[in-house]
mmCIF file of C-alpha atoms in Angstrom:
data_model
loop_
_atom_site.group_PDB
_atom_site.id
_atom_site.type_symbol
_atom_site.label_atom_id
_atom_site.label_comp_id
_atom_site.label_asym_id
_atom_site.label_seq_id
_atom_site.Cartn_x
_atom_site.Cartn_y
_atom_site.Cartn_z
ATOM 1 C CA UNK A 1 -25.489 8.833 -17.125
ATOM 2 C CA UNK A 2 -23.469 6.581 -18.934
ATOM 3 C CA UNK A 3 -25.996 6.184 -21.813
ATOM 4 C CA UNK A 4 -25.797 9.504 -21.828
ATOM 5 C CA UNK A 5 -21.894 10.287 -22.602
ATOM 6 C CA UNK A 6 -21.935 7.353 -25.141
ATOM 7 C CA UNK A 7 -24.537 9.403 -26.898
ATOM 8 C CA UNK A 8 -22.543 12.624 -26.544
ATOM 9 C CA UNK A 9 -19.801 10.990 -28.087
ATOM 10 C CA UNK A 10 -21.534 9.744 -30.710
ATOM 11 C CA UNK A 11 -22.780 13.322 -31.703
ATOM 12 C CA UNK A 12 -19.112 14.492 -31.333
ATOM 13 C CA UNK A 13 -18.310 11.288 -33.538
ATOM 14 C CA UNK A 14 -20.569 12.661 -36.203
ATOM 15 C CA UNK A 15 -19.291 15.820 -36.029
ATOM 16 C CA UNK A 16 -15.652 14.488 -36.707
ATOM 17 C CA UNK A 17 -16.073 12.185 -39.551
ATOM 18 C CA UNK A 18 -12.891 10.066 -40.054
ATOM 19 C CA UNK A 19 -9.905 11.259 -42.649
ATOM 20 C CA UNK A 20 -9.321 9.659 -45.734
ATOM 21 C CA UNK A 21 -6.835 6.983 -45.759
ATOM 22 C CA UNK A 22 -5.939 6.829 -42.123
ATOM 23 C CA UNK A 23 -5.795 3.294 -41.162
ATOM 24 C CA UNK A 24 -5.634 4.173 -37.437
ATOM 25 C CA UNK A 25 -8.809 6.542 -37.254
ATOM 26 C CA UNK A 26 -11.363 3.494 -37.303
ATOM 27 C CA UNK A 27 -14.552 3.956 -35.820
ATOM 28 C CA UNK A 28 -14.274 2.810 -32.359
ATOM 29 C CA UNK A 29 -10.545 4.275 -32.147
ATOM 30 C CA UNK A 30 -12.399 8.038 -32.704
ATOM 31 C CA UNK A 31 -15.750 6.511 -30.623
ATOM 32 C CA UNK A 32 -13.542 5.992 -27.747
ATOM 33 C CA UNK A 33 -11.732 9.375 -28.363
ATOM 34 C CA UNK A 34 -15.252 11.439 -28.293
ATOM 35 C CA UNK A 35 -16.807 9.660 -25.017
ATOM 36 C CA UNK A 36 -13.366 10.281 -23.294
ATOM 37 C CA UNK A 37 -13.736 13.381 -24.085
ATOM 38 C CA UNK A 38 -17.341 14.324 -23.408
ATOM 39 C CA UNK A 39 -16.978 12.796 -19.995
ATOM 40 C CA UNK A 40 -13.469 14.988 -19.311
ATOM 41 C CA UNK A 41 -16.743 17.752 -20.204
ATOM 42 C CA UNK A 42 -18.655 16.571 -18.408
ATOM 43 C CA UNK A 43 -16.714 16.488 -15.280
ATOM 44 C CA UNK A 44 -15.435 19.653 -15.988
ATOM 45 C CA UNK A 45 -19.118 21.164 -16.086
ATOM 46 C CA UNK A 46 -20.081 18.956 -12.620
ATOM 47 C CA UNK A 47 -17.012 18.464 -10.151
ATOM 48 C CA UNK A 48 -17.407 15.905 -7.286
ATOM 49 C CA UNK A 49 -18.232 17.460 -4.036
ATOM 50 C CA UNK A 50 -15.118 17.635 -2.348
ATOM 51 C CA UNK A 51 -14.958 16.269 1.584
ATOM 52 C CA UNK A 52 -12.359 17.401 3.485
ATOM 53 C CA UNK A 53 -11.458 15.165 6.272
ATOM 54 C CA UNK A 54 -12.132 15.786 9.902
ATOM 55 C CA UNK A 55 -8.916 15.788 12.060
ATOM 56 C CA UNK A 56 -8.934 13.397 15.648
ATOM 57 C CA UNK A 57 -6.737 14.135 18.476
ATOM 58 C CA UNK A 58 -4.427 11.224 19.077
ATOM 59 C CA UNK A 59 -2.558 9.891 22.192
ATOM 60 C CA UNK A 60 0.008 8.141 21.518
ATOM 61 C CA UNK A 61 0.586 5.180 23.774
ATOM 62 C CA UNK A 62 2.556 1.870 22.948
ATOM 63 C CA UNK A 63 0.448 -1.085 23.680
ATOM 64 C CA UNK A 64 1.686 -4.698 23.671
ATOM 65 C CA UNK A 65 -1.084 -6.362 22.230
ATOM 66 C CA UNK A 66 0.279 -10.331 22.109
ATOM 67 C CA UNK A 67 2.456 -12.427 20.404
ATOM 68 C CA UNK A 68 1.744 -14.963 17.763
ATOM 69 C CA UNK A 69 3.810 -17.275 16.035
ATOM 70 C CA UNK A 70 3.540 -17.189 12.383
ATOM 71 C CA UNK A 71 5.656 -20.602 11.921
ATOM 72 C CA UNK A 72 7.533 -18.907 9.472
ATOM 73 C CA UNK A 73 9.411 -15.507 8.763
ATOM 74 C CA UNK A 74 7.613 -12.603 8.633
ATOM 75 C CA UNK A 75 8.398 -10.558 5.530
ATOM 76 C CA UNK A 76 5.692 -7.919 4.784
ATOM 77 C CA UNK A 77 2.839 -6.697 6.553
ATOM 78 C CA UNK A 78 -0.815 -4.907 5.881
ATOM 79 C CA UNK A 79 -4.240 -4.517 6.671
ATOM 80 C CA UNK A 80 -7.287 -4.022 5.026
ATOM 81 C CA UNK A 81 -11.121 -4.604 6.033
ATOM 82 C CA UNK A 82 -11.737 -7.202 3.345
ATOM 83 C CA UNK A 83 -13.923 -9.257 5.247
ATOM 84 C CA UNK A 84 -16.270 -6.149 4.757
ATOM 85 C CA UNK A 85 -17.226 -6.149 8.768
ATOM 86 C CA UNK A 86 -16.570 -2.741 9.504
ATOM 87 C CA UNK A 87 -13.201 -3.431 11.291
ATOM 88 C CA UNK A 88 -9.657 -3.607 9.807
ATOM 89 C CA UNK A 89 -7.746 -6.772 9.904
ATOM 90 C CA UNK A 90 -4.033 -7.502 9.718
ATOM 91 C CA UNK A 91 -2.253 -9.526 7.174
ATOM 92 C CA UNK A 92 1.050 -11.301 7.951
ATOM 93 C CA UNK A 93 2.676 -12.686 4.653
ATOM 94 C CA UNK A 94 5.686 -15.062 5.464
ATOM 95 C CA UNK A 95 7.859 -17.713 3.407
ATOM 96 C CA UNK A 96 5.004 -19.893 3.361
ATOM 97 C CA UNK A 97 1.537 -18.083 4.305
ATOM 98 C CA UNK A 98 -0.536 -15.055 4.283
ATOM 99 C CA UNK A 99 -1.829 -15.251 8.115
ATOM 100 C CA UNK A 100 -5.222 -12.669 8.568
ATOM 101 C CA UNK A 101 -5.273 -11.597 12.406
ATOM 102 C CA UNK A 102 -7.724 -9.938 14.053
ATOM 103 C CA UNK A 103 -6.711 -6.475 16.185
ATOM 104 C CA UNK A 104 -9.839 -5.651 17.642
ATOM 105 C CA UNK A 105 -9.635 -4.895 21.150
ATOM 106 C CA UNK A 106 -6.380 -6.069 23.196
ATOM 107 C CA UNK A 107 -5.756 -9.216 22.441
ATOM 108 C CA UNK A 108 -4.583 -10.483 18.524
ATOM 109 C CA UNK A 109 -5.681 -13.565 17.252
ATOM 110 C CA UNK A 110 -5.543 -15.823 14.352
ATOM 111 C CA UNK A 111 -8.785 -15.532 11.771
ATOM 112 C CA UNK A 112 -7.173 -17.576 9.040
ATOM 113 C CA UNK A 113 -4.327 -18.404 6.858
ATOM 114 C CA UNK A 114 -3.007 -19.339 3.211
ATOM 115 C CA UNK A 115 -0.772 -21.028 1.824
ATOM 116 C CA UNK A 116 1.453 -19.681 -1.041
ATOM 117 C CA UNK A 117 2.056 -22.776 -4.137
ATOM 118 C CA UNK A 118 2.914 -23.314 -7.361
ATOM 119 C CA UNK A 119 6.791 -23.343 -8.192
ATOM 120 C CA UNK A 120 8.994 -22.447 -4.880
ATOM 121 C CA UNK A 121 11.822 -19.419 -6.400
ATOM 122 C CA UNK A 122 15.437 -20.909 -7.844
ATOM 123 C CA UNK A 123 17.621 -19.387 -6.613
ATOM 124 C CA UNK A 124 15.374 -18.233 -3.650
ATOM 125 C CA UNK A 125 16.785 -15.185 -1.783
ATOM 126 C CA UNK A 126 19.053 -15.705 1.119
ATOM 127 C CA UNK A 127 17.637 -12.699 3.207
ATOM 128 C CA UNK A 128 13.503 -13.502 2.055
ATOM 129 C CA UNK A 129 11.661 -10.584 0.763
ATOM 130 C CA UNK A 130 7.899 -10.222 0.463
ATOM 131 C CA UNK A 131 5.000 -7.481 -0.828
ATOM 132 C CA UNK A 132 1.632 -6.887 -0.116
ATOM 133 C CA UNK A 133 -1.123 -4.894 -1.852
ATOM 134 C CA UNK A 134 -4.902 -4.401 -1.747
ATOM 135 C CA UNK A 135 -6.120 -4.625 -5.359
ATOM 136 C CA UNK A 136 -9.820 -4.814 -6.615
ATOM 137 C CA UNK A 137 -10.882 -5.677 -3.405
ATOM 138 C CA UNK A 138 -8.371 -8.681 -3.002
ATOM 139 C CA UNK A 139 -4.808 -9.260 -0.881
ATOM 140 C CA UNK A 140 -2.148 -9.622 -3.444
ATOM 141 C CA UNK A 141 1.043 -11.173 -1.376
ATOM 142 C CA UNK A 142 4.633 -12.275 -2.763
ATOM 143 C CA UNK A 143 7.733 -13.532 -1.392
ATOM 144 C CA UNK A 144 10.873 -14.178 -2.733
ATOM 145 C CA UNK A 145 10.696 -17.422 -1.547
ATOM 146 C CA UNK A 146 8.171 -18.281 -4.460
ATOM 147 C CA UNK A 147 7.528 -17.816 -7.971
ATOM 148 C CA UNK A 148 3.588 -17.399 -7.557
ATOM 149 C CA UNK A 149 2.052 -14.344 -6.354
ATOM 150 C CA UNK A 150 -0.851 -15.156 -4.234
ATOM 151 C CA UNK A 151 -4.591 -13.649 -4.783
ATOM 152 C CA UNK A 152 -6.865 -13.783 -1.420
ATOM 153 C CA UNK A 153 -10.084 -12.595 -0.963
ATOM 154 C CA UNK A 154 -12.549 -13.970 1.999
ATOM 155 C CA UNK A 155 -15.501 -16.220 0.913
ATOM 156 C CA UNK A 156 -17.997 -18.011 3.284
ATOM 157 C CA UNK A 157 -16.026 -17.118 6.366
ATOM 158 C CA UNK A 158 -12.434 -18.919 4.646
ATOM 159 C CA UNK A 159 -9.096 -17.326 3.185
ATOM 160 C CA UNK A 160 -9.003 -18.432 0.041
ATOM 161 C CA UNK A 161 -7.649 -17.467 -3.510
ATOM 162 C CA UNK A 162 -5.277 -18.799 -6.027
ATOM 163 C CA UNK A 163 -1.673 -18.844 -7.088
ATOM 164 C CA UNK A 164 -1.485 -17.611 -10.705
ATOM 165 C CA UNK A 165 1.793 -18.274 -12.635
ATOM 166 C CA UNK A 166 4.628 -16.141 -12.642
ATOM 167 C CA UNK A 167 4.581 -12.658 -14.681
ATOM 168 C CA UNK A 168 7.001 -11.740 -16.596
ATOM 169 C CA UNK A 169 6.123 -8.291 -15.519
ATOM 170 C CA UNK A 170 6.937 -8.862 -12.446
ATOM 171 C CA UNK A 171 4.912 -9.072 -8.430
ATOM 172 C CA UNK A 172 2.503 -6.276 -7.999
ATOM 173 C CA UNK A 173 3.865 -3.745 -5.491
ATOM 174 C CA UNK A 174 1.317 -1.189 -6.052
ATOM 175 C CA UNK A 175 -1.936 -0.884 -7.175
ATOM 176 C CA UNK A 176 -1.551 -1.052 -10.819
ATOM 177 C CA UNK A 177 2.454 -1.092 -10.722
ATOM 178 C CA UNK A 178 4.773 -4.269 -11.302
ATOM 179 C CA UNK A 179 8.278 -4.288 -10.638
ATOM 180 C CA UNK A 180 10.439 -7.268 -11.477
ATOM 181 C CA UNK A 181 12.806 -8.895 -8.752
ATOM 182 C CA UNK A 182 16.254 -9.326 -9.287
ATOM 183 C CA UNK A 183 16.678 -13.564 -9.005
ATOM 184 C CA UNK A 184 18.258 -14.482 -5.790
ATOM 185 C CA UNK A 185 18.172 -11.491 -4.451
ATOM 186 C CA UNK A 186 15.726 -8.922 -1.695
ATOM 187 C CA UNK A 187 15.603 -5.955 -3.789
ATOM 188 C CA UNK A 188 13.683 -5.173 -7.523
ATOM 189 C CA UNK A 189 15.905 -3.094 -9.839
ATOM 190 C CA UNK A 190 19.370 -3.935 -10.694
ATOM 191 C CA UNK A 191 22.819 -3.500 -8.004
ATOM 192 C CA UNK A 192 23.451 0.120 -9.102
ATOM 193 C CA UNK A 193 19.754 1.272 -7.549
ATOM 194 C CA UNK A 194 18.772 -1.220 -5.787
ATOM 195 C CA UNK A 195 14.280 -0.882 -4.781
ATOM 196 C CA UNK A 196 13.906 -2.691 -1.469
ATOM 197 C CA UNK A 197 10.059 -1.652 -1.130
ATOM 198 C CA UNK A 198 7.561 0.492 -1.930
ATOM 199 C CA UNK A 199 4.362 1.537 -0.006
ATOM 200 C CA UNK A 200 1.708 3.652 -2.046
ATOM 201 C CA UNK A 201 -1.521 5.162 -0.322
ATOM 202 C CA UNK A 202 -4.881 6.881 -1.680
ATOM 203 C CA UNK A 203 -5.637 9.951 0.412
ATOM 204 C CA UNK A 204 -7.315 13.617 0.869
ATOM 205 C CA UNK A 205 -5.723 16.985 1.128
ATOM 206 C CA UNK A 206 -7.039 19.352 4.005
ATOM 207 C CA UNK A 207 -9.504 20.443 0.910
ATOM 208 C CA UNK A 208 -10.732 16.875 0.405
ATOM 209 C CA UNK A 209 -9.247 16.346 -2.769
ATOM 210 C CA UNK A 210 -7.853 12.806 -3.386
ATOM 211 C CA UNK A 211 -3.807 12.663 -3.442
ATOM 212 C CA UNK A 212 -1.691 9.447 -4.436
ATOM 213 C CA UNK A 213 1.741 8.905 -1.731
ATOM 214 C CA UNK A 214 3.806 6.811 -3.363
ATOM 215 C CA UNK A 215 7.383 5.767 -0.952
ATOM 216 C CA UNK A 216 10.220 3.963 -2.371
ATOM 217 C CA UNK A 217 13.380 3.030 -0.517
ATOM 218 C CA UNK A 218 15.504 3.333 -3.222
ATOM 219 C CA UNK A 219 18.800 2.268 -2.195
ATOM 220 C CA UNK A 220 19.882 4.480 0.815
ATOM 221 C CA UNK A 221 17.029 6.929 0.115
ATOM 222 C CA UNK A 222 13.611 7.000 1.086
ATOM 223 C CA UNK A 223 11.834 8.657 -2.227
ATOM 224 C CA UNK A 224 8.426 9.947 -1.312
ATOM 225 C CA UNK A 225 6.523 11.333 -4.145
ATOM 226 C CA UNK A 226 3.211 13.184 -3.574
ATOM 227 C CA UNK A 227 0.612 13.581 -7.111
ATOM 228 C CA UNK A 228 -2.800 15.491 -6.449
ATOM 229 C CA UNK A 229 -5.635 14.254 -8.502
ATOM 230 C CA UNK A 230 -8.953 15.389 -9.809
ATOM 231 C CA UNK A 231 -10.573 18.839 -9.278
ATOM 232 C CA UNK A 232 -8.377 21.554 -10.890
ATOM 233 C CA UNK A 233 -5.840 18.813 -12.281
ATOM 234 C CA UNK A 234 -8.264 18.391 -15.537
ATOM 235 C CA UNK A 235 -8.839 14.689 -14.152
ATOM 236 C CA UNK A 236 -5.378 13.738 -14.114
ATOM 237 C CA UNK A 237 -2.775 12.879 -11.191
ATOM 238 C CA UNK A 238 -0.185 16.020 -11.353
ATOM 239 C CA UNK A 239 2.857 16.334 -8.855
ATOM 240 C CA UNK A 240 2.859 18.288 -6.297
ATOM 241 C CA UNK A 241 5.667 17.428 -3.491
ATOM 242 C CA UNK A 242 8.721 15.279 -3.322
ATOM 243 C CA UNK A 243 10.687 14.045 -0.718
ATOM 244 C CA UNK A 244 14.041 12.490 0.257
ATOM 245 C CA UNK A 245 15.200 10.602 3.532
ATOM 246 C CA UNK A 246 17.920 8.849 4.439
ATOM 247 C CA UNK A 247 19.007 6.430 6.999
ATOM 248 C CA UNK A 248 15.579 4.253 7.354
ATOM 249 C CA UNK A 249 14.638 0.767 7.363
ATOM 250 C CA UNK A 250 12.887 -0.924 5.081
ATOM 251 C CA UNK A 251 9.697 -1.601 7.115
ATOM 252 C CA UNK A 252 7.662 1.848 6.760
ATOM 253 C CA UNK A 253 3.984 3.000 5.937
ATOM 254 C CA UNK A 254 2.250 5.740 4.497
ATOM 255 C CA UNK A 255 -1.098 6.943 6.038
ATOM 256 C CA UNK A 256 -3.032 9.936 7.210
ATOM 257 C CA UNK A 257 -2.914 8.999 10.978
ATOM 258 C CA UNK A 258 -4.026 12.323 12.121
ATOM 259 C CA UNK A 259 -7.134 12.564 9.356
ATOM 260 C CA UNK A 260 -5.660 16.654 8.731
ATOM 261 C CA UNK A 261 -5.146 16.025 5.221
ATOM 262 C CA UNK A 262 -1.933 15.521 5.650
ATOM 263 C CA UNK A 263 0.264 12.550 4.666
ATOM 264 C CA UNK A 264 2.693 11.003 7.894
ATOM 265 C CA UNK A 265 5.243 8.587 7.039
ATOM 266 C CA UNK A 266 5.982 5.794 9.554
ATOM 267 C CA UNK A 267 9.862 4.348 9.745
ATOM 268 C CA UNK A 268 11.764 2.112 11.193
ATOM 269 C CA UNK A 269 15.384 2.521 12.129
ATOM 270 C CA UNK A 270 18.355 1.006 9.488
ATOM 271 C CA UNK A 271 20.065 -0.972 11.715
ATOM 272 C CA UNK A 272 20.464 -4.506 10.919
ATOM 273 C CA UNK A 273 17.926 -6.900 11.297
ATOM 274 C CA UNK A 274 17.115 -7.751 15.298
ATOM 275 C CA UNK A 275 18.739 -5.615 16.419
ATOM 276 C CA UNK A 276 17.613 -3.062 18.804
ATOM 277 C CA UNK A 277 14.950 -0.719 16.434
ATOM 278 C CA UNK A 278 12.956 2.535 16.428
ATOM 279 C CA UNK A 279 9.730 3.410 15.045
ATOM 280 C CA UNK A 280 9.598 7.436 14.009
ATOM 281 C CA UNK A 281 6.512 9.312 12.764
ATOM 282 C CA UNK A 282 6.431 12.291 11.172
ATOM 283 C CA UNK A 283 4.358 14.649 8.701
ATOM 284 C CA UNK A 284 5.666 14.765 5.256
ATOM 285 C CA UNK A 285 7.101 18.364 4.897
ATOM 286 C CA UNK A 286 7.164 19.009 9.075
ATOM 287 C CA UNK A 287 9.567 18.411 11.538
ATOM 288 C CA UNK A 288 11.400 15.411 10.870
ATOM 289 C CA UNK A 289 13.200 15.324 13.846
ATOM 290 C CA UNK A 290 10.793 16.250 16.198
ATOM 291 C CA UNK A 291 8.009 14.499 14.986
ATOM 292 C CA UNK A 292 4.993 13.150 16.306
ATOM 293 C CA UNK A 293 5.784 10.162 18.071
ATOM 294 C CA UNK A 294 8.769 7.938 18.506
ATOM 295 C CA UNK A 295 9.417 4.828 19.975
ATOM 296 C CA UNK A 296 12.143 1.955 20.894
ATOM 297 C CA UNK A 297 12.482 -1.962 20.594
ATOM 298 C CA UNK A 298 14.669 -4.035 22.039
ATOM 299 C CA UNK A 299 14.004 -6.370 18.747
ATOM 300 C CA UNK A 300 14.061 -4.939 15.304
ATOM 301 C CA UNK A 301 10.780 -3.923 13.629
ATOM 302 C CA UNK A 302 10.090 -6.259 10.663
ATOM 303 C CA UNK A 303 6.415 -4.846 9.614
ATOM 304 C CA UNK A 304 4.627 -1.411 10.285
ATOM 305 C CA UNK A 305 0.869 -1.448 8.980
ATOM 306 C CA UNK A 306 -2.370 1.162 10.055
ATOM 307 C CA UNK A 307 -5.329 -0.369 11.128
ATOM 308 C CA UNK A 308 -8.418 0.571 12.165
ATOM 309 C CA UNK A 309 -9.182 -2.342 14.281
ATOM 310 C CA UNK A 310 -11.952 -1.810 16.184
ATOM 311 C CA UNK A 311 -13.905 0.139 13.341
ATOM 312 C CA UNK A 312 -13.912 3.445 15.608
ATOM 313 C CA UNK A 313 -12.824 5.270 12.128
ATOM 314 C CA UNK A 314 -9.434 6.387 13.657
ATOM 315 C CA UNK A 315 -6.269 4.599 12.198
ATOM 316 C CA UNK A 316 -3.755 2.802 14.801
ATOM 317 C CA UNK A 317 -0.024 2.207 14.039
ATOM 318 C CA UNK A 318 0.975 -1.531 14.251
ATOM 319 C CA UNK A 319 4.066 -2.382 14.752
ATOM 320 C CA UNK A 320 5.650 -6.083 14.313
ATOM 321 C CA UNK A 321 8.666 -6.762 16.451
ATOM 322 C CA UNK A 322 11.134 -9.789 16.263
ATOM 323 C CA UNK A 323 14.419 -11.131 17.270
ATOM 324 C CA UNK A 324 16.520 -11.972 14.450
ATOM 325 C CA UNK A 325 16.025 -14.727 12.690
ATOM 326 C CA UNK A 326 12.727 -15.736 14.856
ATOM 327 C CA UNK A 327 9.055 -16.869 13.858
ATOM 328 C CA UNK A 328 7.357 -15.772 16.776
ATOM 329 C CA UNK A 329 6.450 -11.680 16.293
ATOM 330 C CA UNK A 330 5.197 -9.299 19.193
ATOM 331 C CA UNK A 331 2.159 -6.789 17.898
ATOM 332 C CA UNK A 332 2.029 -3.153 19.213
ATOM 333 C CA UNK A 333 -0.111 -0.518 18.658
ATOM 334 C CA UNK A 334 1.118 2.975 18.957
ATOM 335 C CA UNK A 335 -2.157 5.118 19.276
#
């Protein structure tokens, strides 16, 4: 196939010999130009067979699955199957480690753990900060409380990875997306419009078609924006829904929990941190105050992640719950 489309865009390359005196239009400039090109044809002519997703009935039910104590504050939260064994685990980033724990069944337990190095952040952040991001099939954490992202990826049974030096682009927050933190403090951006965090997710419409989620809690405001990708958007992501809440936290997730083909959004309440906190979910674009499910914490929700834990192929809501200012985190599951 590939072999192929290079030789397409050769022909095309033949067929568009190169102007005189253009410095720019050198051969593998226009040879990249022509195999682009033949293979936007050539998905044009042959467009991927498009699976919709099959919708589950949930039942929502909050589920205290255990406690752990992560010996250090928890500031971002994910999971990911990137052990590869068919079941989802969950990744605790802190000041000092990325902590994988295993939610299969009803009990949580520790798998592994991490530690960030390199050059600790001056000035670090008084109220710590921290990202997480699945990225050619690796964990990319941060915290504020460090200069060095941290790169994880499972090998012989072990957490391991490495703690490249700082980017002047900034952490990764996103697949593909950097944003730079402000020095000192928990937000990226400058004062005026402040970016606490941003959660992005690669889904399906009810058609099948893949769709991009991208959530930003951009000061006050919870930005959603909603890009639809591939068949009849000539191969390119093109935007198709926005969205703008107020008055949520900034521990929130974007997921398909439902498998309809359409995006929820998870949230936690704005309060301050420890206090008593909510988790709300909702379809993007349904009833926001009705919702789907809701449910309250006597602690304040420092993480929301979705998991499929024990590989059934249904998502599950997990929540992490904490008193303020503690190291010790209760895990729930929601469905």
């Amino acid at each position: 196939m590939v072999r192929a489309v290079v030789a397409l865009g050769v022909i095309g390359l033949a067929a568009a010999p190169a102007r005189a005196n253009d410095a720019t239009d050198d051969y593998f400039t226009r040879l990249q130009a022509a195999v682009q090109q033949s293979l936007d044809q050539v998905l044009a002519a042959r467009p991927p067979v498009l699976v919709p997703p099959v919708p589950v009935k949930l039942t929502w039910k909050a589920v205290r699955l255990g406690s752990l104590d992560l010996n250090a504050p928890l500031v971002a939260l994910g999971a990911s199957d990137l052990d590869h064994d068919g079941k989802a685990e969950l990744y605790a980033v802190t000041t000092r480690d990325v902590v994988a724990i295993s939610v299969a069944g009803k009990k949580v337990s520790e798998l592994g753990r991490a530690g960030f190095a390199g050059t600790p952040a001056v000035p670090a952040s008084r109220d710590p900060v921290g990202t997480i991001v699945f990225e050619n099939r690796e964990l990319v954490a941060s915290t504020s409380a460090w200069d060095n992202e941290l790169r994880l990826r499972w090998q012989n049974g072990t957490l391991s990875g490495s703690a490249p030096g700082k980017s002047a682009n900034g952490v990764v927050v996103c697949p593909g997306e950097r944003l730079v933190r402000m020095p000192g403090r928990n937000h990226f951006g400058d004062l005026a419009q402040p970016i606490y965090a941003v959660r992005c997710a690669e889904l399906v419409d009810p058609m099948g078609a893949p769709i991009r989620v991208r959530a930003a809690l951009i000061g006050s405001k919870l930005e959603i924006n909603v890009e639809r990708c591939g068949q009849g958007t000539a191969g390119k992501c093109l935007p198709v829904a926005r969205y703008d809440l107020k008055d949520y936290g900034s521990a929130f997730e974007v997921a398909d929990v439902d498998r309809d083909g359409k995006p929820e959004i998870i949230v936690s309440g704005a309060g301050a941190p420890g206090d008593p906190d909510v988790i709300k979910v909702f379809t993007l674009g349904g009833n926001e105050k009705k919702g789907l499910y809701r449910k309250t914490f006597n602690g304040g929700v420092a993480g929301i992640a979705v998991a499929d834990g024990d590989g059934d192929g249904v998502p599950e809501v997990i929540a992490a719950v904490r008193l303020a200012g503690a190291t010790r985190v209760d895990l729930w599951r929601l469905d």
